[in-house]
Amino acid sequence: MNHEEIKRYFENNPPPKEVVWTQWAKITNTQVFLKSCYTTIRNFNGPIDRCPAW
């Protein structure tokens, strides 16, 4: 998957607004989080599997 396919997937299958992974790891706005991930993936110059947002 490239960054456009990932973006399309989450646009068609939106996650809940808030996600709690652990007591200390919470995403309070998944849309803002995903937007940051899309930008990081799009601008990453190395192999996609080494991208921190992948």
Short mmCIF file of N, CA and C in Angstrom, two decimals:
data_model
loop_
_atom_site.label_atom_id
_atom_site.label_comp_id
_atom_site.label_asym_id
_atom_site.label_seq_id
_atom_site.Cartn_x
_atom_site.Cartn_y
_atom_site.Cartn_z
N MET A 1 0.84 -1.19 0.00
CA MET A 1 0.00 0.00 0.00
C MET A 1 0.88 1.25 0.00
N ASN A 2 0.48 2.23 -0.78
CA ASN A 2 1.17 3.51 -0.71
C ASN A 2 0.36 4.46 0.17
N HIS A 3 0.85 5.68 0.35
CA HIS A 3 0.17 6.59 1.28
C HIS A 3 -1.23 6.97 0.81
N GLU A 4 -1.46 7.01 -0.48
CA GLU A 4 -2.80 7.34 -0.98
C GLU A 4 -3.78 6.21 -0.70
N GLU A 5 -3.34 4.97 -0.85
CA GLU A 5 -4.21 3.83 -0.56
C GLU A 5 -4.55 3.76 0.93
N ILE A 6 -3.57 4.05 1.77
CA ILE A 6 -3.82 4.07 3.21
C ILE A 6 -4.82 5.16 3.56
N LYS A 7 -4.62 6.33 2.99
CA LYS A 7 -5.53 7.46 3.24
C LYS A 7 -6.95 7.10 2.80
N ARG A 8 -7.08 6.53 1.62
CA ARG A 8 -8.39 6.14 1.10
C ARG A 8 -9.06 5.11 2.01
N TYR A 9 -8.26 4.15 2.50
CA TYR A 9 -8.80 3.12 3.39
C TYR A 9 -9.41 3.76 4.64
N PHE A 10 -8.67 4.63 5.30
CA PHE A 10 -9.17 5.23 6.53
C PHE A 10 -10.28 6.26 6.29
N GLU A 11 -10.35 6.82 5.10
CA GLU A 11 -11.48 7.70 4.77
C GLU A 11 -12.76 6.87 4.61
N ASN A 12 -12.62 5.66 4.06
CA ASN A 12 -13.77 4.78 3.87
C ASN A 12 -14.12 3.97 5.12
N ASN A 13 -13.15 3.79 6.01
CA ASN A 13 -13.33 3.01 7.25
C ASN A 13 -12.78 3.82 8.42
N PRO A 14 -13.44 4.90 8.78
CA PRO A 14 -12.87 5.76 9.82
C PRO A 14 -12.80 5.07 11.18
N PRO A 15 -11.68 5.28 11.89
CA PRO A 15 -11.55 4.73 13.23
C PRO A 15 -12.39 5.55 14.21
N PRO A 16 -12.57 5.07 15.44
CA PRO A 16 -13.27 5.88 16.43
C PRO A 16 -12.51 7.18 16.67
N LYS A 17 -13.19 8.19 17.17
CA LYS A 17 -12.55 9.50 17.39
C LYS A 17 -11.41 9.39 18.40
N GLU A 18 -11.57 8.56 19.42
CA GLU A 18 -10.54 8.42 20.45
C GLU A 18 -10.16 6.96 20.59
N VAL A 19 -8.86 6.71 20.73
CA VAL A 19 -8.34 5.36 20.89
C VAL A 19 -7.42 5.34 22.11
N VAL A 20 -7.63 4.36 22.98
CA VAL A 20 -6.78 4.19 24.16
C VAL A 20 -6.04 2.87 24.00
N TRP A 21 -4.73 2.96 23.71
CA TRP A 21 -3.92 1.75 23.56
C TRP A 21 -3.52 1.21 24.93
N THR A 22 -3.01 2.09 25.75
CA THR A 22 -2.63 1.74 27.12
C THR A 22 -3.01 2.93 28.00
N GLN A 23 -2.74 2.84 29.29
CA GLN A 23 -3.05 3.96 30.17
C GLN A 23 -2.30 5.22 29.77
N TRP A 24 -1.11 5.07 29.25
CA TRP A 24 -0.29 6.23 28.91
C TRP A 24 -0.27 6.55 27.41
N ALA A 25 -0.85 5.70 26.58
CA ALA A 25 -0.86 5.93 25.13
C ALA A 25 -2.30 6.10 24.66
N LYS A 26 -2.69 7.35 24.48
CA LYS A 26 -4.06 7.66 24.04
C LYS A 26 -4.01 8.58 22.83
N ILE A 27 -4.87 8.32 21.89
CA ILE A 27 -5.06 9.22 20.75
C ILE A 27 -6.42 9.86 20.96
N THR A 28 -6.43 11.15 21.19
CA THR A 28 -7.69 11.83 21.49
C THR A 28 -8.41 12.32 20.24
N ASN A 29 -7.70 12.41 19.12
CA ASN A 29 -8.34 12.80 17.86
C ASN A 29 -7.66 12.02 16.73
N THR A 30 -8.26 10.92 16.34
CA THR A 30 -7.64 10.04 15.35
C THR A 30 -7.46 10.71 13.99
N GLN A 31 -8.33 11.64 13.63
CA GLN A 31 -8.19 12.30 12.33
C GLN A 31 -6.93 13.16 12.28
N VAL A 32 -6.62 13.86 13.35
CA VAL A 32 -5.38 14.65 13.42
C VAL A 32 -4.17 13.72 13.42
N PHE A 33 -4.27 12.63 14.16
CA PHE A 33 -3.18 11.64 14.20
C PHE A 33 -2.93 11.07 12.80
N LEU A 34 -4.00 10.67 12.10
CA LEU A 34 -3.85 10.10 10.76
C LEU A 34 -3.28 11.12 9.78
N LYS A 35 -3.70 12.36 9.88
CA LYS A 35 -3.19 13.41 9.00
C LYS A 35 -1.67 13.54 9.18
N SER A 36 -1.21 13.48 10.41
CA SER A 36 0.22 13.53 10.69
C SER A 36 0.93 12.32 10.09
N CYS A 37 0.33 11.15 10.23
CA CYS A 37 0.91 9.93 9.65
C CYS A 37 0.99 10.03 8.13
N TYR A 38 -0.07 10.51 7.49
CA TYR A 38 -0.07 10.64 6.02
C TYR A 38 1.07 11.54 5.57
N THR A 39 1.26 12.65 6.26
CA THR A 39 2.31 13.59 5.89
C THR A 39 3.69 12.95 6.06
N THR A 40 3.90 12.25 7.16
CA THR A 40 5.18 11.59 7.41
C THR A 40 5.46 10.54 6.35
N ILE A 41 4.48 9.72 6.03
CA ILE A 41 4.65 8.67 5.03
C ILE A 41 4.94 9.27 3.66
N ARG A 42 4.20 10.30 3.29
CA ARG A 42 4.37 10.93 1.97
C ARG A 42 5.76 11.54 1.83
N ASN A 43 6.30 12.11 2.91
CA ASN A 43 7.59 12.80 2.84
C ASN A 43 8.79 11.93 3.19
N PHE A 44 8.56 10.69 3.57
CA PHE A 44 9.66 9.81 3.95
C PHE A 44 10.44 9.40 2.71
N ASN A 45 11.77 9.49 2.78
CA ASN A 45 12.61 9.21 1.60
C ASN A 45 13.18 7.80 1.56
N GLY A 46 13.08 7.05 2.64
CA GLY A 46 13.64 5.70 2.67
C GLY A 46 12.61 4.66 2.28
N PRO A 47 12.95 3.41 2.50
CA PRO A 47 12.01 2.31 2.22
C PRO A 47 10.77 2.47 3.12
N ILE A 48 9.61 2.27 2.55
CA ILE A 48 8.35 2.51 3.27
C ILE A 48 8.25 1.67 4.54
N ASP A 49 8.81 0.45 4.52
CA ASP A 49 8.71 -0.40 5.71
C ASP A 49 9.58 0.10 6.87
N ARG A 50 10.43 1.09 6.61
CA ARG A 50 11.23 1.69 7.68
C ARG A 50 10.68 3.04 8.14
N CYS A 51 9.61 3.47 7.55
CA CYS A 51 8.99 4.75 7.92
C CYS A 51 8.39 4.64 9.32
N PRO A 52 8.67 5.59 10.22
CA PRO A 52 8.14 5.52 11.58
C PRO A 52 6.62 5.61 11.65
N ALA A 53 5.99 6.20 10.66
CA ALA A 53 4.53 6.33 10.66
C ALA A 53 3.84 5.15 9.99
N TRP A 54 4.60 4.28 9.38
CA TRP A 54 4.03 3.14 8.67
C TRP A 54 3.58 2.15 9.65
#
